Phi, psi and omega in degrees: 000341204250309171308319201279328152327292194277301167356304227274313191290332196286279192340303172316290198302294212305299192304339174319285192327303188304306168274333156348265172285350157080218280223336192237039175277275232292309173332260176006281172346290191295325169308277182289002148301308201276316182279003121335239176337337212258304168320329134316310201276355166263004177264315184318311212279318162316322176302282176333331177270345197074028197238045192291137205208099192292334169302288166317322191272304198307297172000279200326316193285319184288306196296297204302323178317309141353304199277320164313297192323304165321291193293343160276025173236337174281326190283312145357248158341294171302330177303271229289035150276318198277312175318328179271331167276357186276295161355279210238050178123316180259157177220134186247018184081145174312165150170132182271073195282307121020257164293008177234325127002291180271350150298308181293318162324298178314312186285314196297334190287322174324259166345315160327289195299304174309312183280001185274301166350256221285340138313299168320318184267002151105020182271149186280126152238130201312093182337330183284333172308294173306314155308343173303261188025278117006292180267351182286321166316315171302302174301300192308317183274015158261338170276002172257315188104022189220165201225130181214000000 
């Protein structure tokens, strides 16, 4: 009964959020899902190096916090593009396009970061991955005009 309780309660919150932020839940989701994992497997790789460091990780943690800021600062930015354009006529309806842009960037550099990991501590990774990757990495920021 009590599993079936919090089930009910994560869904309720999740479909809030989903509709709430529209288009740019799942990303969102999916950031701090990937930035998660990616903040274990670098406390691993460190265990594995012997380089555990409470200074680099509190670092680690302030940077992925960070990485929120961006993406409200990408949403941010779309408000004021659709609002200015709203202004003086067109309207082009909300969308976080922006944002949700600079959300996938992350998760791929996210994904990066995790196979660097995991490289690193010696788990074998399928080579055509890390080149997706890589080249997904590539795209986005050419299909943007930007270099990062």
């Amino acid at each position: 009964m009590k599993e079936n309780v919090f089930k009910g309660i994560v869904a309720a919150a999740l479909g809030g959020l989903s509709a709430y932020f529209g288009v740019i839940a799942i990303p969102l989701l999916i950031l701090i899902a990937v930035m998660i994992i990616d903040y274990l497997s670098g406390l691993a790789k460190a265990w594995y190096k012997s380089d555990l460091s409470s200074r680099i990780g509190i670092v680690g943690a302030v940077k992925k916090l960070c990485y929120i800021l961006v993406v409200c600062v990408a949403g941010v930015t779309d408000w004021l593009i659709s609002e200015g354009l709203s202004s003086v006529g067109i309207d082009i309806g909300f969308s976080y396009y922006f944002g949700v842009i600079v959300t996938i960037w992350l998760i791929i550099n996210e994904c990066i970061s995790i196979l660097e990991n995991l490289s690193v501590i010696g788990v074998p990774l399928p080579s055509f991955l890390v080149k997706i990757v890589h080249r997904l990495k590539i795209t986005v920021e050419e299909s943007q005009g930007g270099e990062q």
